[in-house]
Each structure stands twice: as structure tokens, then as C-alpha cells.
Short mmCIF file of C-alpha atoms and ligand atoms in Angstrom, two decimals:
data_model
loop_
_atom_site.label_atom_id
_atom_site.label_comp_id
_atom_site.label_asym_id
_atom_site.label_seq_id
_atom_site.Cartn_x
_atom_site.Cartn_y
_atom_site.Cartn_z
CA MET A 174 3.73 3.46 -4.00
CA THR A 175 0.19 2.41 -3.38
CA ASN A 176 -1.42 5.08 -1.33
CA LYS A 177 -1.80 8.82 -1.06
CA SER A 178 0.52 9.30 1.90
CA GLU A 179 3.36 7.45 0.13
CA THR A 180 3.09 9.60 -3.00
CA ALA A 181 2.79 12.80 -0.93
CA GLU A 182 5.85 11.76 1.06
CA LEU A 183 7.73 11.18 -2.15
CA LEU A 184 6.81 14.65 -3.42
CA ALA A 185 8.10 16.10 -0.13
CA ARG A 186 11.36 14.21 -0.63
CA LEU A 187 11.56 15.59 -4.14
CA GLU A 188 11.10 19.12 -2.80
CA GLU A 189 14.15 18.67 -0.61
CA LYS A 190 16.11 17.15 -3.48
CA VAL A 191 15.13 19.77 -6.09
CA ASP A 192 15.85 22.65 -3.71
CA ARG A 193 19.36 21.25 -3.35
CA MET A 194 19.67 20.84 -7.12
CA ILE A 195 18.76 24.51 -7.66
CA ALA A 196 21.65 25.51 -5.36
CA GLN A 197 24.03 22.96 -6.92
CA PHE A 198 23.28 23.89 -10.54
CA GLY A 199 23.50 27.68 -10.38
CA ASP A 200 23.00 28.68 -14.00
CA LYS A 201 24.32 25.55 -15.66
CA CYS A 202 22.30 23.56 -18.18
CA PRO A 203 22.45 19.98 -16.89
CA HIS A 204 22.42 17.03 -19.24
CA PHE A 205 24.43 14.02 -17.95
CA ALA A 206 26.11 13.17 -14.68
CA GLY A 207 28.52 10.23 -14.48
CA LYS A 208 29.53 8.22 -11.42
CA ASP A 209 30.72 11.34 -9.57
CA GLY A 210 27.14 12.61 -9.60
CA ILE A 211 28.04 16.04 -10.96
CA TYR A 212 25.97 17.20 -13.89
CA ASP A 213 27.79 18.62 -16.94
CA ASP A 214 26.93 22.07 -18.36
CA MET A 215 25.59 21.55 -21.86
CA GLY A 216 24.98 24.30 -24.44
CA THR A 217 21.49 25.70 -24.11
CA ASP A 218 20.87 24.91 -27.78
CA TRP A 219 21.19 21.17 -27.10
CA TRP A 220 17.99 19.11 -27.33
CA THR A 221 17.83 18.46 -23.58
CA SER A 222 17.95 22.12 -22.57
CA GLY A 223 14.24 22.32 -21.76
CA PHE A 224 14.16 19.57 -19.14
CA TRP A 225 15.60 21.28 -16.09
CA GLY A 226 13.31 24.29 -16.54
CA GLY A 227 10.45 21.84 -17.20
CA LEU A 228 11.19 19.92 -14.01
CA LEU A 229 10.99 23.20 -12.11
CA TRP A 230 7.67 24.11 -13.77
CA VAL A 231 6.24 20.71 -12.82
CA MET A 232 7.42 21.18 -9.25
CA HIS A 233 5.77 24.61 -9.24
CA GLY A 234 2.49 23.09 -10.47
CA ALA A 235 2.63 20.19 -8.03
CA THR A 236 3.58 22.20 -4.94
CA GLY A 237 2.42 25.76 -5.68
CA HIS A 238 5.81 27.10 -4.46
CA ASP A 239 6.93 30.34 -6.13
CA ARG A 240 10.61 29.45 -5.84
CA TYR A 241 10.28 26.83 -8.59
CA ARG A 242 8.49 29.26 -10.93
CA GLU A 243 11.18 31.85 -10.30
CA ALA A 244 14.00 29.39 -11.05
CA ALA A 245 12.21 28.15 -14.18
CA TRP A 246 11.23 31.57 -15.57
CA HIS A 247 14.20 32.40 -17.82
CA TRP A 248 14.55 29.10 -19.62
CA ASP A 249 12.29 29.73 -22.62
CA GLU A 250 13.98 33.09 -23.23
CA THR A 251 17.42 31.52 -22.93
CA ILE A 252 16.58 28.80 -25.47
CA GLU A 253 14.78 31.19 -27.81
CA SER A 254 17.94 33.27 -28.13
CA TRP A 255 19.34 30.48 -30.36
CA PHE A 256 16.89 31.33 -33.11
CA VAL A 257 19.05 34.36 -33.88
CA LYS A 258 22.52 32.94 -33.09
CA PRO A 259 24.73 30.62 -35.16
CA THR A 260 23.96 26.99 -34.26
CA ASP A 261 23.33 23.78 -36.15
CA GLN A 262 21.82 22.11 -33.07
CA LEU A 263 18.16 23.19 -33.35
CA ASN A 264 16.15 20.45 -35.00
CA HIS A 265 12.79 18.67 -34.51
CA ASP A 266 13.56 18.54 -30.79
CA VAL A 267 12.36 22.14 -30.38
CA GLY A 268 9.30 20.31 -29.05
CA PHE A 269 11.38 18.91 -26.21
CA GLN A 270 12.87 22.33 -25.63
CA PHE A 271 9.83 24.60 -25.78
CA LEU A 272 6.97 22.45 -24.45
CA PRO A 273 8.51 22.16 -20.93
CA THR A 274 9.53 25.85 -20.90
CA ALA A 275 7.57 28.29 -23.08
CA VAL A 276 4.32 26.30 -23.43
CA ILE A 277 3.97 25.33 -19.78
CA LYS A 278 4.92 28.86 -18.77
CA HIS A 279 2.00 30.14 -20.82
CA THR A 280 -0.34 27.37 -19.51
CA ALA A 281 0.64 28.02 -15.90
CA THR A 282 0.81 31.81 -15.90
CA GLY A 283 -0.77 33.14 -19.12
CA ASP A 284 2.57 34.71 -20.01
CA GLU A 285 2.33 36.09 -23.56
CA ASP A 286 6.06 35.73 -24.23
CA GLY A 287 5.79 32.03 -23.47
CA ARG A 288 2.94 31.75 -25.99
CA ARG A 289 4.89 33.69 -28.64
CA ARG A 290 8.00 31.58 -28.14
CA GLY A 291 6.02 28.35 -28.28
CA LEU A 292 4.48 29.44 -31.58
CA GLU A 293 7.88 30.49 -32.96
CA ALA A 294 9.15 26.99 -32.19
CA ALA A 295 6.04 25.41 -33.77
CA ASP A 296 6.71 27.37 -36.99
CA PHE A 297 10.26 26.10 -36.97
CA LEU A 298 9.08 22.50 -36.44
CA ALA A 299 6.39 22.75 -39.12
CA GLY A 300 9.07 23.99 -41.51
CA ARG A 301 10.80 20.59 -41.24
CA PHE A 302 7.84 18.78 -42.84
CA ASN A 303 8.56 16.79 -45.99
CA PRO A 304 5.28 16.40 -47.92
CA ALA A 305 6.76 13.82 -50.32
CA ALA A 306 6.60 11.22 -47.53
CA ASP A 307 4.62 12.98 -44.80
CA PHE A 308 7.30 13.15 -42.07
CA LEU A 309 9.07 15.72 -39.97
CA ARG A 310 12.76 15.68 -40.61
CA ALA A 311 14.58 14.74 -37.42
CA TRP A 312 18.23 15.77 -37.58
CA ASN A 313 20.33 18.22 -39.59
CA GLY A 314 23.30 17.80 -41.90
CA ASP A 315 22.64 15.48 -44.83
CA LYS A 316 19.98 13.47 -42.99
CA TYR A 317 17.21 14.93 -45.15
CA GLY A 318 15.16 11.73 -45.23
CA TRP A 319 15.30 10.54 -41.62
CA ALA A 320 12.43 10.57 -39.15
CA ILE A 321 12.70 9.08 -35.63
CA ILE A 322 10.22 7.69 -33.11
CA ASP A 323 11.28 10.37 -30.57
CA CYS A 324 9.44 12.94 -32.74
CA MET A 325 6.10 11.67 -31.47
CA MET A 326 7.03 13.66 -28.33
CA ASN A 327 7.66 16.79 -30.41
CA ILE A 328 4.43 16.91 -32.41
CA PRO A 329 2.33 17.95 -29.38
CA LEU A 330 3.84 21.40 -30.01
CA LEU A 331 2.00 21.43 -33.34
CA PHE A 332 -1.34 20.34 -31.83
CA TRP A 333 -0.89 23.07 -29.23
CA ALA A 334 -0.13 25.68 -31.91
CA THR A 335 -3.41 24.91 -33.65
CA GLU A 336 -5.23 25.24 -30.34
CA MET A 337 -3.60 28.60 -29.77
CA THR A 338 -4.05 30.11 -33.22
CA GLY A 339 -7.07 28.32 -34.68
CA ASP A 340 -4.85 27.59 -37.72
CA PRO A 341 -5.25 23.86 -38.58
CA ARG A 342 -2.01 23.67 -40.64
CA TYR A 343 0.02 22.67 -37.59
CA LYS A 344 -2.39 19.89 -36.68
CA HIS A 345 -2.49 18.59 -40.28
CA ILE A 346 1.30 18.25 -40.26
CA ALA A 347 1.25 16.55 -36.85
CA LEU A 348 -1.39 14.06 -38.02
CA ARG A 349 0.46 13.24 -41.20
CA HIS A 350 3.69 12.63 -39.32
CA ALA A 351 1.88 10.52 -36.72
CA ASP A 352 0.32 8.37 -39.42
CA THR A 353 3.70 7.87 -41.04
CA ALA A 354 5.19 6.87 -37.72
CA LEU A 355 2.25 4.52 -37.07
CA ARG A 356 2.78 2.87 -40.45
CA TYR A 357 6.55 2.54 -40.49
CA SER A 358 7.83 2.86 -36.92
CA VAL A 359 5.42 0.75 -34.85
CA ARG A 360 5.85 -2.95 -35.36
CA GLU A 361 3.16 -5.63 -35.02
CA ASP A 362 4.53 -6.80 -31.65
CA GLY A 363 4.56 -3.29 -30.14
CA SER A 364 8.28 -2.70 -30.46
CA VAL A 365 9.38 0.26 -32.55
CA ASN A 366 11.97 1.24 -35.16
CA HIS A 367 14.15 4.11 -34.01
CA ILE A 368 15.04 5.66 -37.40
CA ILE A 369 12.92 5.34 -40.53
CA SER A 370 14.52 6.52 -43.74
CA PHE A 371 12.89 7.93 -46.88
CA ASP A 372 14.10 9.21 -50.20
CA PRO A 373 13.55 12.88 -49.46
CA GLU A 374 12.93 13.62 -53.16
CA SER A 375 10.52 10.86 -54.20
CA GLY A 376 9.22 10.03 -50.74
CA ALA A 377 9.96 6.26 -51.21
CA TYR A 378 10.43 4.36 -47.98
CA LEU A 379 14.00 3.04 -47.78
CA GLY A 380 13.93 1.11 -44.50
CA SER A 381 14.76 1.35 -40.83
CA LEU A 382 18.14 1.93 -39.16
CA GLY A 383 19.43 0.91 -35.78
CA GLY A 384 20.08 4.40 -34.43
CA GLN A 385 20.37 4.25 -30.64
CA GLY A 386 19.21 0.62 -30.59
CA SER A 387 21.61 -2.27 -31.06
CA ALA A 388 20.39 -3.15 -34.57
CA PRO A 389 17.71 -2.15 -37.11
CA ASP A 390 15.38 -4.90 -35.84
CA SER A 391 16.23 -4.52 -32.14
CA ALA A 392 14.13 -2.66 -29.62
CA TRP A 393 15.82 0.42 -28.15
CA SER A 394 14.17 0.73 -24.75
CA ARG A 395 13.93 4.55 -24.53
CA GLY A 396 12.64 4.73 -28.13
CA THR A 397 9.90 2.31 -27.05
CA ALA A 398 9.05 4.63 -24.18
CA TRP A 399 8.94 7.66 -26.53
CA GLY A 400 6.52 5.79 -28.74
CA LEU A 401 4.32 4.74 -25.84
CA TYR A 402 4.07 8.26 -24.44
CA GLY A 403 3.98 10.00 -27.84
CA PHE A 404 1.06 7.97 -29.24
CA ALA A 405 -0.82 8.41 -25.95
CA ALA A 406 -0.33 12.14 -26.36
CA ALA A 407 -1.55 12.01 -29.98
CA TYR A 408 -4.69 10.30 -28.75
CA ARG A 409 -5.20 12.82 -25.98
CA TRP A 410 -4.89 15.65 -28.53
CA THR A 411 -7.11 14.11 -31.20
CA GLY A 412 -9.41 11.49 -29.69
CA ASP A 413 -8.47 9.19 -32.58
CA VAL A 414 -8.52 5.70 -31.13
CA LYS A 415 -5.91 4.34 -33.56
CA TYR A 416 -3.30 6.34 -31.65
CA LEU A 417 -4.53 5.01 -28.30
CA ASN A 418 -4.38 1.49 -29.66
CA ALA A 419 -0.78 2.11 -30.81
CA ALA A 420 0.11 3.49 -27.38
CA LYS A 421 -1.43 0.43 -25.69
CA ARG A 422 0.34 -1.99 -28.05
CA ILE A 423 3.70 -0.37 -27.32
CA ALA A 424 2.88 -0.25 -23.58
CA HIS A 425 2.13 -3.98 -23.50
CA PHE A 426 5.41 -4.73 -25.24
CA PHE A 427 7.33 -2.45 -22.90
CA VAL A 428 5.84 -3.83 -19.70
CA ALA A 429 5.96 -7.48 -20.78
CA SER A 430 9.63 -7.14 -21.76
CA LEU A 431 10.83 -5.63 -18.46
CA PRO A 432 13.24 -7.53 -16.22
CA ASP A 433 12.40 -8.19 -12.57
CA ASP A 434 13.27 -4.73 -11.28
CA LEU A 435 11.18 -3.07 -13.99
CA VAL A 436 14.11 -1.12 -15.43
CA PRO A 437 15.13 -2.27 -18.90
CA TYR A 438 18.57 -2.68 -20.30
CA TRP A 439 19.28 -0.03 -22.97
CA ASP A 440 17.87 -2.38 -25.62
CA PHE A 441 15.20 -5.03 -25.10
CA ARG A 442 16.83 -7.36 -27.62
CA LEU A 443 20.39 -7.92 -26.46
CA ASP A 444 21.82 -11.38 -26.95
CA ASP A 445 23.90 -11.26 -23.80
CA LEU A 446 22.98 -8.99 -20.89
CA ASP A 447 26.25 -9.46 -19.08
CA GLY A 448 27.78 -6.05 -18.35
CA GLU A 449 25.15 -4.16 -20.31
CA PRO A 450 23.86 -0.95 -18.75
CA ARG A 451 20.25 -0.31 -17.89
CA ASP A 452 18.30 2.80 -18.73
CA THR A 453 16.19 4.24 -15.92
CA SER A 454 15.17 7.14 -18.19
CA ALA A 455 13.19 4.66 -20.33
CA SER A 456 11.25 3.47 -17.29
CA ALA A 457 10.58 7.00 -16.06
CA ILE A 458 9.24 8.10 -19.47
CA ALA A 459 7.16 4.93 -19.80
CA ALA A 460 5.68 5.35 -16.29
CA SER A 461 4.58 8.88 -17.05
CA GLY A 462 3.09 7.78 -20.39
CA LEU A 463 1.31 4.83 -18.75
CA LEU A 464 -0.35 7.25 -16.32
CA ASP A 465 -1.69 9.26 -19.27
CA ILE A 466 -3.04 6.08 -20.86
CA ALA A 467 -4.62 5.13 -17.50
CA ASP A 468 -6.25 8.56 -17.41
CA CYS A 469 -7.99 7.97 -20.78
CA VAL A 470 -9.29 4.41 -20.63
CA PRO A 471 -12.53 3.10 -19.10
CA SER A 472 -12.20 2.43 -15.37
CA ALA A 473 -12.24 -1.35 -15.85
CA GLU A 474 -9.07 -1.04 -17.91
CA ARG A 475 -7.34 1.59 -15.86
CA ARG A 476 -5.41 -0.70 -13.55
CA THR A 477 -3.75 -2.39 -16.55
CA TYR A 478 -1.75 0.83 -17.05
CA LEU A 479 -1.84 2.37 -13.58
CA GLU A 480 -0.39 -0.61 -11.75
CA PRO A 481 2.77 -1.03 -13.87
CA ALA A 482 3.32 2.75 -13.66
CA ARG A 483 3.14 2.61 -9.89
CA ARG A 484 5.37 -0.43 -9.68
CA ILE A 485 7.95 1.09 -12.03
CA LEU A 486 8.02 4.27 -9.96
CA ALA A 487 8.37 2.32 -6.74
CA SER A 488 11.35 0.42 -8.18
CA LEU A 489 12.99 3.60 -9.46
CA THR A 490 12.49 5.22 -6.10
CA ASP A 491 13.73 2.30 -3.99
CA ARG A 492 16.55 1.01 -6.15
CA TYR A 493 17.77 3.90 -8.30
CA GLY A 494 17.21 7.09 -6.30
CA THR A 495 20.07 9.18 -4.90
CA TRP A 496 18.24 10.06 -1.68
CA ASP A 497 21.11 9.10 0.61
CA ARG A 498 23.75 10.98 -1.43
CA PRO A 499 23.19 14.71 -0.90
CA GLY A 500 26.23 15.62 -3.03
CA HIS A 501 24.82 13.74 -6.00
CA GLU A 502 23.14 16.19 -8.39
CA GLY A 503 20.89 13.68 -10.17
CA ILE A 504 17.68 12.12 -8.97
CA LEU A 505 17.99 8.73 -10.69
CA ILE A 506 21.14 6.76 -11.49
CA ALA A 507 21.62 4.03 -14.13
CA ALA A 508 20.41 5.99 -17.15
CA THR A 509 22.00 5.42 -20.55
CA GLY A 510 21.95 7.99 -23.37
CA HIS A 511 23.58 6.51 -26.46
CA LYS A 512 25.14 3.10 -26.03
CA PRO A 513 26.14 2.50 -29.68
CA GLY A 514 27.74 5.95 -29.77
CA ASN A 515 29.43 5.24 -26.42
CA GLY A 516 27.95 8.41 -24.91
CA CYS A 517 26.36 9.07 -21.53
CA ILE A 518 26.34 5.55 -20.17
CA ASP A 519 25.13 4.44 -16.74
CA GLY A 520 24.71 7.82 -15.05
CA SER A 521 21.97 10.41 -14.54
CA LEU A 522 20.20 12.03 -17.44
CA ILE A 523 18.19 15.20 -16.97
CA TYR A 524 15.28 13.81 -18.99
CA GLY A 525 15.12 10.70 -16.83
CA ASP A 526 14.93 12.98 -13.80
CA TYR A 527 12.32 15.17 -15.53
CA PHE A 528 9.94 12.30 -16.45
CA TYR A 529 10.29 10.75 -13.01
CA VAL A 530 9.26 14.03 -11.37
CA GLU A 531 6.45 14.45 -13.92
CA ALA A 532 5.09 10.96 -13.12
CA VAL A 533 5.24 11.54 -9.36
CA ALA A 534 3.44 14.86 -9.85
CA LYS A 535 0.69 13.10 -11.84
CA LEU A 536 0.26 10.54 -9.05
CA ASN A 537 -0.10 13.48 -6.66
CA GLY A 538 -2.98 14.91 -8.65
CA TRP A 539 -1.08 17.53 -10.72
CA LYS A 540 -3.40 18.24 -13.64
CA GLN A 541 -1.47 20.51 -15.96
CA ARG A 542 0.22 18.57 -18.67
CA VAL A 543 3.41 19.60 -20.50
CA PHE A 544 2.80 17.46 -23.58
CA THR A 545 -1.03 17.65 -23.64
CA PRO A 546 -2.04 20.91 -21.94
CA HIS A 547 -5.40 21.04 -23.79
CA PRO A 548 -6.42 17.43 -24.44
CA GLN A 549 -9.57 16.64 -26.44
CA VAL A 550 -10.08 13.54 -24.35
CA CYS A 551 -9.54 12.85 -20.66
CA ALA A 552 -9.78 16.54 -19.83
CA GLU A 553 -12.81 16.28 -17.59
CA LYS A 554 -11.77 13.14 -15.81
CA PRO A 555 -10.29 13.37 -12.36
CA ALA A 556 -6.55 12.97 -12.08
CA VAL A 557 -5.34 9.40 -11.67
CA SER A 558 -6.61 8.16 -8.33
CA VAL A 559 -4.10 6.72 -5.93
N1 LIG B 178 15.89 11.93 -28.35
C1 LIG B 178 17.17 11.39 -28.15
C2 LIG B 178 17.25 10.37 -27.08
O1 LIG B 178 16.26 9.90 -26.57
O2 LIG B 178 18.35 10.00 -26.74
#
């Protein structure tokens, strides 16, 4: 994927593919497809419920076609309905649910309901802040003291809420969480901890847990990608170079640790790779994040981030795409959700498909951003040149 005609051709292929997915999905909420290539129908309160709508919004932005906007339109309303229904699923991932639905809807169309729903979700997220240790609580149940690296992708909702309202409280919470993640989640070598645990009463740091990685000191590949992209987003929102440096450090670890085909196994630190599944979603997320880093750095440095992003996307496209399987409902195969929990292994994941489409759209000059719609830096620069 080195020139404009290749990326434009890929977007055209995606149009064909996504048009088919719209017909195949009907009104289901896709999450994971196994070897049969048929996506499941997950509850719309689940953390991944924003990605299919988000993929459609990105396609609308990248192509201008109304059919994608029409298919995407209801998703923020559908997810919002859970604020007044019994569920224990809503957690810090309201960022993942409302940024690709409500917030982009407002960015793309000025829709006031999208703005209102995004702010409702930001209030919910801000309410999960624990000031004793400056972190946003990740999950529910008795996990009062746990924060996870994935949350770096949710705090853009708070930066956006400050932009929308002029109220700095949201941003203050986002900054305090980001600083906690920088201190405890990002390791010297650029790998990251998945879960960091605090005493929710005293705020004392208790240590890190393995979570979706193979061990507390391992390197869960998708968590690494969340950190890469999330710290790049924090930089784009704030202009604070410490976040850019964190994003770069994680990016260097990610890229340097990749196997030959540029798609990692589910954890970068497995003793024996034999039979272990890969995770294409990690590569798709990282590629999109690398493009955002490339968009922010001086031109002499740009290729350092742009080239791996292009090469990763080329490998995903050539080796892991479902182009020759029209009955397959996913875009990428070989994604892994939760290996230690034995869930969603070696199939298609809707967030892998989403971030792949997002990265291809960026390469095609799409300028709206789901996670950084109003960046403080990079805003005036041209889109990544191809
Ligand atoms: N945020 C959960 C995951 O990446 O699996």
C-alpha cells in the first residue's frame, strides 16, 4: 500500500464489502465471528456495541455516501437506551460506545441529540473517577480499584466534553487518569501493564495483574496497541509532549516486537508460539494509532510511523482479508479477544474490522477523527500523504 491508487482501490473494495455486511447484519449487533464467518448478535449494552455504527460513520466520512450515514444513524440512540434499563454492563467503555456513534454523529452532522448523548456518557465516565489514586475505575462488581490500559481510548470522551461545554472538570479527570496510566501502566521498554490495581480507599498502588495478557509482566498485544493509540490521542488533545513520547515509546516496542507478517500473537511474551493464535485486531488498532502519530511529528520523523502503518495494513489486507469469501461477514480473520478467558479466539472481531477501516480511511485523506475530533495539535496539517 504505497500509492494513492492502491489505497483508493482498497477503499472501493471496502465499499463492496461493507455494503454486503449491511445486508448480512440486518439489525444485529456484531461482536465476534468464528471460523464459519457469521457474526454473533451481542447485547447492545456490551462494550463493543459502538464499533459497527462507528465503522459505518467512517465509511460515510470517507466516501460521502448517504447509505452509510443512514445505516449508522440509530446506534447512539440504541446504546443510550441502556442508561434507563437494568444492566450491569455499562462501565468505562462508554467511551468506546459513544465516541464512534454519538460523538462522530455530532461531528459529522451537527446533530444535537448526538451531542447530548455524548455528554451524558461523559458524565457517566467522569463519575467513575477515584480521586484517592487519580484513576477511572474500569469494570463493575467488586473491582473498585482496577484501572486498565484500554481506558486511554475512553478518556478522549472527556477531552471532547470539555471542548463542547467549556467545563474543564472533564479534562482535569482525563489528565489525572492519563498521568496515572503513564506512571503505572507504561513500562520503561514501551510494553504496558494491562490491569493496575489500587486500594480504592487509601489510593495505595497494589501492583499489576495479567488480565488479558499471559502474565502480570507479559505484554498483551492489543493492550499495547490501546496504549499506543490512546497516548497519541492524549497528545493530540493536549499538546503535552510527555504523552507523545509515551505513544512513541509504546509504538517502538510494538513495531520492534512484531513477527515477519506484522501481526502479533495475542501476547508478545509467550515462551512457546506453537499453536498460539494471532491477533489482527492489535495490528489494526496500532496501524491507525501510528498514522495519528505520523500526522503529529515533524516531517523528518514521519516515515518512522507512517511506513510501519502502511506495511501492517498491506499485510492485513493481503494475508488476513476475507475478500474472496463473500459469505464471510468479517473483514479480517485471525483476531483474538480473550485468550486467558478462552473467549473469542482466532476469528473476526468487530473492533479489529473497525480500526482497519479507520486506518484505510485515514490513508485516503479522511480528516474527521472519532477519538480526536478537535485536536489541539495536528489539526492544521494535511492528512497523511500517501
Ligand atoms: N477492551 C477490552 C479488549 O480489548 O478486549
